[in-house]
């Protein structure tokens, strides 16, 4: 018995790989999602929350890392307002820690980070890694409010050169691929085989002098699995925004002279004024509950601030 064959609906153009492969395996632009996740909204004061975001940008010299930092800083200022953002641009995390102030948004950028945070100096920087992991909590002692945003990004050239503790970010931007097999295997764990080819193409175009390709990278949203769209194209056109600060290098940072009284070293720093007042009231015999009431802050914050000042005094052999 002969039956009619239903007509087939064929596309009017040639079928491409994008028509054949499922959506999971196609190149996708995840720029907007990466920005939404990294540049989070400033929490309401009532939430008493510090939003912490850790990012990484890695690639060979001349790939546009610094330009990417500049453009992302412009995005942050546009979102939060210039007066609300403390932009820190340095080559040493230790220097960055001395530049934190009381602005509700701290954007800390450590470029050429492998120089001071090398994977070859694991034991030497174990204490610094501990400080970095607690940075969100230390930030509470500086800001005037109970809520804020702390953005911290590292930039460097070779993937394996940075200590793993500092490159385990929630936002990863790969500007170029690497030559060594060990580094390629490590990067592939983050972006998958499909985007290793995309990254190779971007790097090859850069090497052939195609300047416009510097605005393209492969991005990875750390907490989101690759199979659910956690990797894709990150496209950020470069700008010449003039609000980006000059780099404060570790060699140029002012060195503070040792003082007999450690409190003299911080007494003129506005970022420590509230902590010092809490401490001095506490030493003077006031209860933390009364201090909190008088200053209009929570008792928990009073306790944290007093502890911070006592740490400084104790490290100098006082108290």
PDB file of C-alpha atoms in Angstrom:
ATOM      1  CA  UNK A   1       0.000   0.000   0.000  1.00  0.00           C
ATOM      2  CA  UNK A   2       1.446   3.376  -1.062  1.00  0.00           C
ATOM      3  CA  UNK A   3       0.930   6.345   1.221  1.00  0.00           C
ATOM      4  CA  UNK A   4       1.719   9.998   0.671  1.00  0.00           C
ATOM      5  CA  UNK A   5       5.029  11.142   2.051  1.00  0.00           C
ATOM      6  CA  UNK A   6       4.578  14.332   4.108  1.00  0.00           C
ATOM      7  CA  UNK A   7       6.436  17.323   2.668  1.00  0.00           C
ATOM      8  CA  UNK A   8       9.742  18.225   4.341  1.00  0.00           C
ATOM      9  CA  UNK A   9      10.386  21.768   5.513  1.00  0.00           C
ATOM     10  CA  UNK A  10      13.948  22.585   4.430  1.00  0.00           C
ATOM     11  CA  UNK A  11      15.746  25.815   5.233  1.00  0.00           C
ATOM     12  CA  UNK A  12      16.307  28.210   2.350  1.00  0.00           C
ATOM     13  CA  UNK A  13      20.025  28.383   3.173  1.00  0.00           C
ATOM     14  CA  UNK A  14      22.806  25.857   3.673  1.00  0.00           C
ATOM     15  CA  UNK A  15      22.688  23.956   6.945  1.00  0.00           C
ATOM     16  CA  UNK A  16      25.534  24.941   9.285  1.00  0.00           C
ATOM     17  CA  UNK A  17      26.997  23.278  12.363  1.00  0.00           C
ATOM     18  CA  UNK A  18      24.859  25.596  14.497  1.00  0.00           C
ATOM     19  CA  UNK A  19      21.775  23.951  12.975  1.00  0.00           C
ATOM     20  CA  UNK A  20      23.063  20.460  13.757  1.00  0.00           C
ATOM     21  CA  UNK A  21      24.658  20.823  17.190  1.00  0.00           C
ATOM     22  CA  UNK A  22      22.509  21.302  20.295  1.00  0.00           C
ATOM     23  CA  UNK A  23      22.543  24.767  21.848  1.00  0.00           C
ATOM     24  CA  UNK A  24      24.913  23.617  24.610  1.00  0.00           C
ATOM     25  CA  UNK A  25      27.736  23.236  22.067  1.00  0.00           C
ATOM     26  CA  UNK A  26      27.320  26.538  20.234  1.00  0.00           C
ATOM     27  CA  UNK A  27      29.247  29.709  20.916  1.00  0.00           C
ATOM     28  CA  UNK A  28      27.202  31.997  23.105  1.00  0.00           C
ATOM     29  CA  UNK A  29      27.748  35.529  24.302  1.00  0.00           C
ATOM     30  CA  UNK A  30      27.703  35.584  28.119  1.00  0.00           C
ATOM     31  CA  UNK A  31      28.945  39.163  28.567  1.00  0.00           C
ATOM     32  CA  UNK A  32      25.728  40.501  30.079  1.00  0.00           C
ATOM     33  CA  UNK A  33      25.357  37.596  32.490  1.00  0.00           C
ATOM     34  CA  UNK A  34      28.975  37.931  33.621  1.00  0.00           C
ATOM     35  CA  UNK A  35      28.423  41.632  34.302  1.00  0.00           C
ATOM     36  CA  UNK A  36      25.173  41.020  36.204  1.00  0.00           C
ATOM     37  CA  UNK A  37      26.858  38.436  38.399  1.00  0.00           C
ATOM     38  CA  UNK A  38      30.050  40.405  39.054  1.00  0.00           C
ATOM     39  CA  UNK A  39      28.741  43.963  39.337  1.00  0.00           C
ATOM     40  CA  UNK A  40      25.997  43.077  41.807  1.00  0.00           C
ATOM     41  CA  UNK A  41      23.521  45.580  43.211  1.00  0.00           C
ATOM     42  CA  UNK A  42      24.529  47.406  46.359  1.00  0.00           C
ATOM     43  CA  UNK A  43      22.693  45.627  49.210  1.00  0.00           C
ATOM     44  CA  UNK A  44      20.102  47.512  51.216  1.00  0.00           C
ATOM     45  CA  UNK A  45      21.363  48.802  54.558  1.00  0.00           C
ATOM     46  CA  UNK A  46      18.871  46.605  56.392  1.00  0.00           C
ATOM     47  CA  UNK A  47      20.418  43.438  54.959  1.00  0.00           C
ATOM     48  CA  UNK A  48      23.758  43.939  56.797  1.00  0.00           C
ATOM     49  CA  UNK A  49      25.524  42.143  53.956  1.00  0.00           C
ATOM     50  CA  UNK A  50      28.857  42.457  52.157  1.00  0.00           C
ATOM     51  CA  UNK A  51      28.706  41.213  48.565  1.00  0.00           C
ATOM     52  CA  UNK A  52      32.082  39.713  47.581  1.00  0.00           C
ATOM     53  CA  UNK A  53      33.166  39.045  43.999  1.00  0.00           C
ATOM     54  CA  UNK A  54      36.518  37.610  42.906  1.00  0.00           C
ATOM     55  CA  UNK A  55      37.593  37.864  39.262  1.00  0.00           C
ATOM     56  CA  UNK A  56      40.597  36.887  37.124  1.00  0.00           C
ATOM     57  CA  UNK A  57      41.842  38.084  33.736  1.00  0.00           C
ATOM     58  CA  UNK A  58      44.709  36.119  32.191  1.00  0.00           C
ATOM     59  CA  UNK A  59      46.541  36.430  28.894  1.00  0.00           C
ATOM     60  CA  UNK A  60      49.827  37.050  27.134  1.00  0.00           C
ATOM     61  CA  UNK A  61      51.444  40.510  26.974  1.00  0.00           C
ATOM     62  CA  UNK A  62      49.653  42.880  24.621  1.00  0.00           C
ATOM     63  CA  UNK A  63      46.324  41.020  24.718  1.00  0.00           C
ATOM     64  CA  UNK A  64      44.395  43.920  26.279  1.00  0.00           C
ATOM     65  CA  UNK A  65      44.215  42.998  29.961  1.00  0.00           C
ATOM     66  CA  UNK A  66      44.816  46.541  31.204  1.00  0.00           C
ATOM     67  CA  UNK A  67      42.307  47.938  28.701  1.00  0.00           C
ATOM     68  CA  UNK A  68      39.758  45.392  29.917  1.00  0.00           C
ATOM     69  CA  UNK A  69      40.323  46.478  33.522  1.00  0.00           C
ATOM     70  CA  UNK A  70      39.846  50.105  32.465  1.00  0.00           C
ATOM     71  CA  UNK A  71      36.540  49.397  30.727  1.00  0.00           C
ATOM     72  CA  UNK A  72      35.247  47.257  33.593  1.00  0.00           C
ATOM     73  CA  UNK A  73      36.136  50.039  36.045  1.00  0.00           C
ATOM     74  CA  UNK A  74      34.080  52.425  33.922  1.00  0.00           C
ATOM     75  CA  UNK A  75      31.156  49.992  34.137  1.00  0.00           C
ATOM     76  CA  UNK A  76      31.463  49.910  37.936  1.00  0.00           C
ATOM     77  CA  UNK A  77      31.530  53.709  38.239  1.00  0.00           C
ATOM     78  CA  UNK A  78      28.552  53.982  35.892  1.00  0.00           C
ATOM     79  CA  UNK A  79      26.548  51.532  37.985  1.00  0.00           C
ATOM     80  CA  UNK A  80      27.384  52.620  41.529  1.00  0.00           C
ATOM     81  CA  UNK A  81      28.349  56.288  41.071  1.00  0.00           C
ATOM     82  CA  UNK A  82      31.855  57.726  41.202  1.00  0.00           C
ATOM     83  CA  UNK A  83      31.606  58.954  44.797  1.00  0.00           C
ATOM     84  CA  UNK A  84      30.607  55.462  45.966  1.00  0.00           C
ATOM     85  CA  UNK A  85      33.530  53.579  44.383  1.00  0.00           C
ATOM     86  CA  UNK A  86      37.107  53.363  45.643  1.00  0.00           C
ATOM     87  CA  UNK A  87      39.161  52.300  42.606  1.00  0.00           C
ATOM     88  CA  UNK A  88      42.425  50.612  43.593  1.00  0.00           C
ATOM     89  CA  UNK A  89      44.920  49.759  40.850  1.00  0.00           C
ATOM     90  CA  UNK A  90      48.214  48.214  41.935  1.00  0.00           C
ATOM     91  CA  UNK A  91      50.631  45.363  41.298  1.00  0.00           C
ATOM     92  CA  UNK A  92      50.648  44.027  44.870  1.00  0.00           C
ATOM     93  CA  UNK A  93      47.790  42.825  47.045  1.00  0.00           C
ATOM     94  CA  UNK A  94      49.654  44.032  50.137  1.00  0.00           C
ATOM     95  CA  UNK A  95      49.630  47.565  48.762  1.00  0.00           C
ATOM     96  CA  UNK A  96      45.934  47.246  47.916  1.00  0.00           C
ATOM     97  CA  UNK A  97      45.103  46.326  51.503  1.00  0.00           C
ATOM     98  CA  UNK A  98      46.519  49.658  52.687  1.00  0.00           C
ATOM     99  CA  UNK A  99      44.318  51.577  50.216  1.00  0.00           C
ATOM    100  CA  UNK A 100      40.909  50.326  51.378  1.00  0.00           C
ATOM    101  CA  UNK A 101      38.688  53.164  52.582  1.00  0.00           C
ATOM    102  CA  UNK A 102      35.109  53.653  53.798  1.00  0.00           C
ATOM    103  CA  UNK A 103      33.408  53.865  50.369  1.00  0.00           C
ATOM    104  CA  UNK A 104      30.504  51.383  50.059  1.00  0.00           C
ATOM    105  CA  UNK A 105      32.083  49.838  46.924  1.00  0.00           C
ATOM    106  CA  UNK A 106      35.735  48.795  46.780  1.00  0.00           C
ATOM    107  CA  UNK A 107      37.095  47.777  43.372  1.00  0.00           C
ATOM    108  CA  UNK A 108      40.558  46.311  43.908  1.00  0.00           C
ATOM    109  CA  UNK A 109      42.529  45.490  40.742  1.00  0.00           C
ATOM    110  CA  UNK A 110      45.900  43.748  41.091  1.00  0.00           C
ATOM    111  CA  UNK A 111      47.598  43.688  37.674  1.00  0.00           C
ATOM    112  CA  UNK A 112      50.752  41.689  36.959  1.00  0.00           C
ATOM    113  CA  UNK A 113      49.730  39.759  40.069  1.00  0.00           C
ATOM    114  CA  UNK A 114      52.040  36.768  39.619  1.00  0.00           C
ATOM    115  CA  UNK A 115      55.009  38.975  40.527  1.00  0.00           C
ATOM    116  CA  UNK A 116      53.918  39.078  44.179  1.00  0.00           C
ATOM    117  CA  UNK A 117      51.468  36.142  44.341  1.00  0.00           C
ATOM    118  CA  UNK A 118      53.446  33.490  42.502  1.00  0.00           C
ATOM    119  CA  UNK A 119      52.526  29.814  42.675  1.00  0.00           C
ATOM    120  CA  UNK A 120      56.211  29.206  43.444  1.00  0.00           C
ATOM    121  CA  UNK A 121      55.996  31.014  46.794  1.00  0.00           C
ATOM    122  CA  UNK A 122      53.280  28.960  48.478  1.00  0.00           C
ATOM    123  CA  UNK A 123      54.727  28.970  51.984  1.00  0.00           C
ATOM    124  CA  UNK A 124      55.843  32.597  51.912  1.00  0.00           C
ATOM    125  CA  UNK A 125      52.348  33.890  51.142  1.00  0.00           C
ATOM    126  CA  UNK A 126      50.213  31.478  53.156  1.00  0.00           C
ATOM    127  CA  UNK A 127      49.424  34.238  55.655  1.00  0.00           C
ATOM    128  CA  UNK A 128      48.507  36.685  52.864  1.00  0.00           C
ATOM    129  CA  UNK A 129      46.158  34.120  51.323  1.00  0.00           C
ATOM    130  CA  UNK A 130      44.448  33.813  54.699  1.00  0.00           C
ATOM    131  CA  UNK A 131      44.015  37.593  54.852  1.00  0.00           C
ATOM    132  CA  UNK A 132      42.626  37.581  51.307  1.00  0.00           C
ATOM    133  CA  UNK A 133      40.080  34.899  52.184  1.00  0.00           C
ATOM    134  CA  UNK A 134      38.913  36.985  55.170  1.00  0.00           C
ATOM    135  CA  UNK A 135      38.948  40.286  53.315  1.00  0.00           C
ATOM    136  CA  UNK A 136      35.174  40.501  53.092  1.00  0.00           C
ATOM    137  CA  UNK A 137      34.939  40.412  56.880  1.00  0.00           C
ATOM    138  CA  UNK A 138      37.728  42.973  57.404  1.00  0.00           C
ATOM    139  CA  UNK A 139      35.949  45.352  55.026  1.00  0.00           C
ATOM    140  CA  UNK A 140      33.071  45.648  57.512  1.00  0.00           C
ATOM    141  CA  UNK A 141      35.384  47.477  59.888  1.00  0.00           C
ATOM    142  CA  UNK A 142      36.107  50.233  57.377  1.00  0.00           C
ATOM    143  CA  UNK A 143      32.776  51.150  55.827  1.00  0.00           C
ATOM    144  CA  UNK A 144      30.347  53.507  57.517  1.00  0.00           C
ATOM    145  CA  UNK A 145      27.322  51.319  56.783  1.00  0.00           C
ATOM    146  CA  UNK A 146      26.625  47.645  57.448  1.00  0.00           C
ATOM    147  CA  UNK A 147      26.363  46.762  53.746  1.00  0.00           C
ATOM    148  CA  UNK A 148      28.686  47.076  50.787  1.00  0.00           C
ATOM    149  CA  UNK A 149      30.293  45.508  47.717  1.00  0.00           C
ATOM    150  CA  UNK A 150      33.910  44.330  47.466  1.00  0.00           C
ATOM    151  CA  UNK A 151      35.190  43.525  43.971  1.00  0.00           C
ATOM    152  CA  UNK A 152      38.682  42.052  43.675  1.00  0.00           C
ATOM    153  CA  UNK A 153      40.320  41.101  40.367  1.00  0.00           C
ATOM    154  CA  UNK A 154      43.739  39.746  39.463  1.00  0.00           C
ATOM    155  CA  UNK A 155      45.467  40.013  36.097  1.00  0.00           C
ATOM    156  CA  UNK A 156      48.550  38.046  34.983  1.00  0.00           C
ATOM    157  CA  UNK A 157      50.158  36.417  31.931  1.00  0.00           C
ATOM    158  CA  UNK A 158      50.594  32.659  32.413  1.00  0.00           C
ATOM    159  CA  UNK A 159      47.768  30.653  33.978  1.00  0.00           C
ATOM    160  CA  UNK A 160      49.898  28.412  36.206  1.00  0.00           C
ATOM    161  CA  UNK A 161      52.092  31.243  37.507  1.00  0.00           C
ATOM    162  CA  UNK A 162      49.527  32.538  40.020  1.00  0.00           C
ATOM    163  CA  UNK A 163      48.911  30.724  43.295  1.00  0.00           C
ATOM    164  CA  UNK A 164      45.733  28.598  42.872  1.00  0.00           C
ATOM    165  CA  UNK A 165      44.159  30.251  45.916  1.00  0.00           C
ATOM    166  CA  UNK A 166      44.119  33.602  44.097  1.00  0.00           C
ATOM    167  CA  UNK A 167      42.971  32.333  40.687  1.00  0.00           C
ATOM    168  CA  UNK A 168      39.926  30.404  41.921  1.00  0.00           C
ATOM    169  CA  UNK A 169      37.569  33.239  40.995  1.00  0.00           C
ATOM    170  CA  UNK A 170      33.854  33.291  40.292  1.00  0.00           C
ATOM    171  CA  UNK A 171      34.505  35.347  37.124  1.00  0.00           C
ATOM    172  CA  UNK A 172      37.283  34.139  34.796  1.00  0.00           C
ATOM    173  CA  UNK A 173      38.271  35.899  31.561  1.00  0.00           C
ATOM    174  CA  UNK A 174      40.796  34.184  29.274  1.00  0.00           C
ATOM    175  CA  UNK A 175      42.283  36.646  26.762  1.00  0.00           C
ATOM    176  CA  UNK A 176      44.642  34.170  25.061  1.00  0.00           C
ATOM    177  CA  UNK A 177      45.476  30.486  25.226  1.00  0.00           C
ATOM    178  CA  UNK A 178      48.808  29.045  26.387  1.00  0.00           C
ATOM    179  CA  UNK A 179      51.495  27.001  24.610  1.00  0.00           C
ATOM    180  CA  UNK A 180      52.497  24.465  27.268  1.00  0.00           C
ATOM    181  CA  UNK A 181      50.458  21.299  27.461  1.00  0.00           C
ATOM    182  CA  UNK A 182      50.128  21.471  31.259  1.00  0.00           C
ATOM    183  CA  UNK A 183      48.594  24.940  31.135  1.00  0.00           C
ATOM    184  CA  UNK A 184      46.338  24.021  28.227  1.00  0.00           C
ATOM    185  CA  UNK A 185      45.001  21.035  30.139  1.00  0.00           C
ATOM    186  CA  UNK A 186      44.337  23.206  33.169  1.00  0.00           C
ATOM    187  CA  UNK A 187      42.524  25.874  31.127  1.00  0.00           C
ATOM    188  CA  UNK A 188      40.482  23.225  29.319  1.00  0.00           C
ATOM    189  CA  UNK A 189      39.161  22.085  32.692  1.00  0.00           C
ATOM    190  CA  UNK A 190      37.597  25.544  33.009  1.00  0.00           C
ATOM    191  CA  UNK A 191      36.383  26.240  29.455  1.00  0.00           C
ATOM    192  CA  UNK A 192      35.973  22.833  27.836  1.00  0.00           C
ATOM    193  CA  UNK A 193      37.317  21.539  24.522  1.00  0.00           C
ATOM    194  CA  UNK A 194      34.897  23.559  22.356  1.00  0.00           C
ATOM    195  CA  UNK A 195      36.106  26.912  23.677  1.00  0.00           C
ATOM    196  CA  UNK A 196      39.764  25.924  23.654  1.00  0.00           C
ATOM    197  CA  UNK A 197      39.453  26.157  19.877  1.00  0.00           C
ATOM    198  CA  UNK A 198      37.753  29.554  20.138  1.00  0.00           C
ATOM    199  CA  UNK A 199      40.517  30.783  22.438  1.00  0.00           C
ATOM    200  CA  UNK A 200      43.167  29.531  20.006  1.00  0.00           C
ATOM    201  CA  UNK A 201      41.447  31.435  17.185  1.00  0.00           C
ATOM    202  CA  UNK A 202      41.397  34.654  19.234  1.00  0.00           C
ATOM    203  CA  UNK A 203      45.084  34.289  20.100  1.00  0.00           C
ATOM    204  CA  UNK A 204      46.002  33.492  16.492  1.00  0.00           C
ATOM    205  CA  UNK A 205      44.180  36.616  15.272  1.00  0.00           C
ATOM    206  CA  UNK A 206      46.009  38.759  17.829  1.00  0.00           C
ATOM    207  CA  UNK A 207      49.336  37.330  16.731  1.00  0.00           C
ATOM    208  CA  UNK A 208      48.485  38.240  13.119  1.00  0.00           C
ATOM    209  CA  UNK A 209      47.916  41.849  14.177  1.00  0.00           C
ATOM    210  CA  UNK A 210      44.105  41.986  14.238  1.00  0.00           C
ATOM    211  CA  UNK A 211      43.610  44.657  16.922  1.00  0.00           C
ATOM    212  CA  UNK A 212      39.803  44.479  17.050  1.00  0.00           C
ATOM    213  CA  UNK A 213      39.953  40.907  18.358  1.00  0.00           C
ATOM    214  CA  UNK A 214      41.287  42.220  21.686  1.00  0.00           C
ATOM    215  CA  UNK A 215      37.706  43.002  22.671  1.00  0.00           C
ATOM    216  CA  UNK A 216      36.874  39.269  22.525  1.00  0.00           C
ATOM    217  CA  UNK A 217      37.717  36.717  25.209  1.00  0.00           C
ATOM    218  CA  UNK A 218      36.447  33.405  26.517  1.00  0.00           C
ATOM    219  CA  UNK A 219      34.601  33.880  29.792  1.00  0.00           C
ATOM    220  CA  UNK A 220      33.756  31.369  32.496  1.00  0.00           C
ATOM    221  CA  UNK A 221      31.163  31.888  35.216  1.00  0.00           C
ATOM    222  CA  UNK A 222      32.814  29.871  37.980  1.00  0.00           C
ATOM    223  CA  UNK A 223      29.745  28.572  39.846  1.00  0.00           C
ATOM    224  CA  UNK A 224      27.816  27.702  36.662  1.00  0.00           C
ATOM    225  CA  UNK A 225      28.583  24.320  35.029  1.00  0.00           C
ATOM    226  CA  UNK A 226      29.843  24.301  31.449  1.00  0.00           C
ATOM    227  CA  UNK A 227      26.949  22.042  30.447  1.00  0.00           C
ATOM    228  CA  UNK A 228      24.479  24.722  31.560  1.00  0.00           C
ATOM    229  CA  UNK A 229      26.111  27.660  29.787  1.00  0.00           C
ATOM    230  CA  UNK A 230      28.843  28.566  32.259  1.00  0.00           C
ATOM    231  CA  UNK A 231      31.325  29.301  29.467  1.00  0.00           C
ATOM    232  CA  UNK A 232      31.021  31.504  26.391  1.00  0.00           C
ATOM    233  CA  UNK A 233      32.210  34.576  24.527  1.00  0.00           C
ATOM    234  CA  UNK A 234      32.990  37.661  26.599  1.00  0.00           C
ATOM    235  CA  UNK A 235      32.854  40.728  24.353  1.00  0.00           C
ATOM    236  CA  UNK A 236      33.890  44.081  25.782  1.00  0.00           C
ATOM    237  CA  UNK A 237      34.764  46.918  23.379  1.00  0.00           C
ATOM    238  CA  UNK A 238      37.759  48.895  24.621  1.00  0.00           C
ATOM    239  CA  UNK A 239      37.290  52.514  25.727  1.00  0.00           C
ATOM    240  CA  UNK A 240      39.633  55.400  26.485  1.00  0.00           C
ATOM    241  CA  UNK A 241      37.925  56.318  29.768  1.00  0.00           C
ATOM    242  CA  UNK A 242      40.102  58.867  31.565  1.00  0.00           C
ATOM    243  CA  UNK A 243      38.804  58.132  35.066  1.00  0.00           C
ATOM    244  CA  UNK A 244      41.009  55.078  35.553  1.00  0.00           C
ATOM    245  CA  UNK A 245      43.669  55.649  38.248  1.00  0.00           C
ATOM    246  CA  UNK A 246      47.397  55.330  37.698  1.00  0.00           C
ATOM    247  CA  UNK A 247      48.961  52.147  39.041  1.00  0.00           C
ATOM    248  CA  UNK A 248      50.378  52.339  42.548  1.00  0.00           C
ATOM    249  CA  UNK A 249      53.340  49.974  42.409  1.00  0.00           C
ATOM    250  CA  UNK A 250      54.587  48.174  45.482  1.00  0.00           C
ATOM    251  CA  UNK A 251      57.984  49.851  45.107  1.00  0.00           C
ATOM    252  CA  UNK A 252      56.365  53.307  45.019  1.00  0.00           C
ATOM    253  CA  UNK A 253      53.940  52.853  47.914  1.00  0.00           C
ATOM    254  CA  UNK A 254      54.814  55.078  50.882  1.00  0.00           C
ATOM    255  CA  UNK A 255      56.495  53.186  53.689  1.00  0.00           C
ATOM    256  CA  UNK A 256      55.249  54.038  57.165  1.00  0.00           C
ATOM    257  CA  UNK A 257      57.840  54.477  59.850  1.00  0.00           C
ATOM    258  CA  UNK A 258      57.554  52.386  62.949  1.00  0.00           C
ATOM    259  CA  UNK A 259      55.956  54.238  65.850  1.00  0.00           C
ATOM    260  CA  UNK A 260      56.286  53.669  69.550  1.00  0.00           C
ATOM    261  CA  UNK A 261      52.527  53.990  69.896  1.00  0.00           C
ATOM    262  CA  UNK A 262      50.916  51.885  67.125  1.00  0.00           C
ATOM    263  CA  UNK A 263      47.690  53.878  67.412  1.00  0.00           C
ATOM    264  CA  UNK A 264      49.478  57.032  66.288  1.00  0.00           C
ATOM    265  CA  UNK A 265      49.998  55.371  62.944  1.00  0.00           C
ATOM    266  CA  UNK A 266      46.252  55.038  62.324  1.00  0.00           C
ATOM    267  CA  UNK A 267      44.877  57.900  64.367  1.00  0.00           C
ATOM    268  CA  UNK A 268      44.806  60.328  61.446  1.00  0.00           C
ATOM    269  CA  UNK A 269      43.261  57.820  59.039  1.00  0.00           C
ATOM    270  CA  UNK A 270      39.515  58.502  58.513  1.00  0.00           C
ATOM    271  CA  UNK A 271      38.946  54.824  57.782  1.00  0.00           C
ATOM    272  CA  UNK A 272      39.958  54.022  61.385  1.00  0.00           C
ATOM    273  CA  UNK A 273      38.190  56.907  63.140  1.00  0.00           C
ATOM    274  CA  UNK A 274      35.077  54.964  64.108  1.00  0.00           C
ATOM    275  CA  UNK A 275      37.091  51.916  65.205  1.00  0.00           C
ATOM    276  CA  UNK A 276      39.327  54.103  67.374  1.00  0.00           C
ATOM    277  CA  UNK A 277      36.345  55.783  68.996  1.00  0.00           C
ATOM    278  CA  UNK A 278      34.817  52.404  69.824  1.00  0.00           C
ATOM    279  CA  UNK A 279      38.119  51.206  71.250  1.00  0.00           C
ATOM    280  CA  UNK A 280      38.761  54.326  73.342  1.00  0.00           C
ATOM    281  CA  UNK A 281      35.233  54.283  74.753  1.00  0.00           C
ATOM    282  CA  UNK A 282      35.648  50.613  75.601  1.00  0.00           C
ATOM    283  CA  UNK A 283      38.999  51.213  77.312  1.00  0.00           C
ATOM    284  CA  UNK A 284      37.346  54.081  79.157  1.00  0.00           C
ATOM    285  CA  UNK A 285      34.892  51.662  80.763  1.00  0.00           C
ATOM    286  CA  UNK A 286      31.779  52.032  78.579  1.00  0.00           C
ATOM    287  CA  UNK A 287      29.791  48.913  77.803  1.00  0.00           C
ATOM    288  CA  UNK A 288      29.588  47.848  74.157  1.00  0.00           C
ATOM    289  CA  UNK A 289      25.809  48.113  74.297  1.00  0.00           C
ATOM    290  CA  UNK A 290      26.073  51.759  75.359  1.00  0.00           C
ATOM    291  CA  UNK A 291      28.729  52.487  72.718  1.00  0.00           C
ATOM    292  CA  UNK A 292      26.516  51.008  70.014  1.00  0.00           C
ATOM    293  CA  UNK A 293      23.575  53.115  71.150  1.00  0.00           C
ATOM    294  CA  UNK A 294      25.646  56.311  71.301  1.00  0.00           C
ATOM    295  CA  UNK A 295      27.190  55.844  67.842  1.00  0.00           C
ATOM    296  CA  UNK A 296      24.103  54.443  66.122  1.00  0.00           C
ATOM    297  CA  UNK A 297      25.695  51.151  65.050  1.00  0.00           C
ATOM    298  CA  UNK A 298      25.165  47.520  65.981  1.00  0.00           C
ATOM    299  CA  UNK A 299      26.792  45.999  69.057  1.00  0.00           C
ATOM    300  CA  UNK A 300      28.357  43.347  66.836  1.00  0.00           C
ATOM    301  CA  UNK A 301      30.105  46.032  64.824  1.00  0.00           C
ATOM    302  CA  UNK A 302      31.402  47.659  68.007  1.00  0.00           C
ATOM    303  CA  UNK A 303      32.869  44.321  69.051  1.00  0.00           C
ATOM    304  CA  UNK A 304      34.574  43.809  65.680  1.00  0.00           C
ATOM    305  CA  UNK A 305      36.083  47.280  65.669  1.00  0.00           C
ATOM    306  CA  UNK A 306      37.396  47.022  69.210  1.00  0.00           C
ATOM    307  CA  UNK A 307      38.968  43.676  68.323  1.00  0.00           C
ATOM    308  CA  UNK A 308      40.662  45.134  65.261  1.00  0.00           C
ATOM    309  CA  UNK A 309      42.321  47.914  67.238  1.00  0.00           C
ATOM    310  CA  UNK A 310      43.332  45.496  69.982  1.00  0.00           C
ATOM    311  CA  UNK A 311      45.057  43.357  67.361  1.00  0.00           C
ATOM    312  CA  UNK A 312      47.269  46.302  66.433  1.00  0.00           C
ATOM    313  CA  UNK A 313      48.020  47.156  70.043  1.00  0.00           C
ATOM    314  CA  UNK A 314      48.722  43.508  70.869  1.00  0.00           C
ATOM    315  CA  UNK A 315      51.069  43.022  67.913  1.00  0.00           C
ATOM    316  CA  UNK A 316      53.181  45.905  69.261  1.00  0.00           C
ATOM    317  CA  UNK A 317      53.395  44.367  72.700  1.00  0.00           C
ATOM    318  CA  UNK A 318      50.803  46.612  74.322  1.00  0.00           C
ATOM    319  CA  UNK A 319      47.707  45.729  76.356  1.00  0.00           C
TER     320      UNK A 319
END
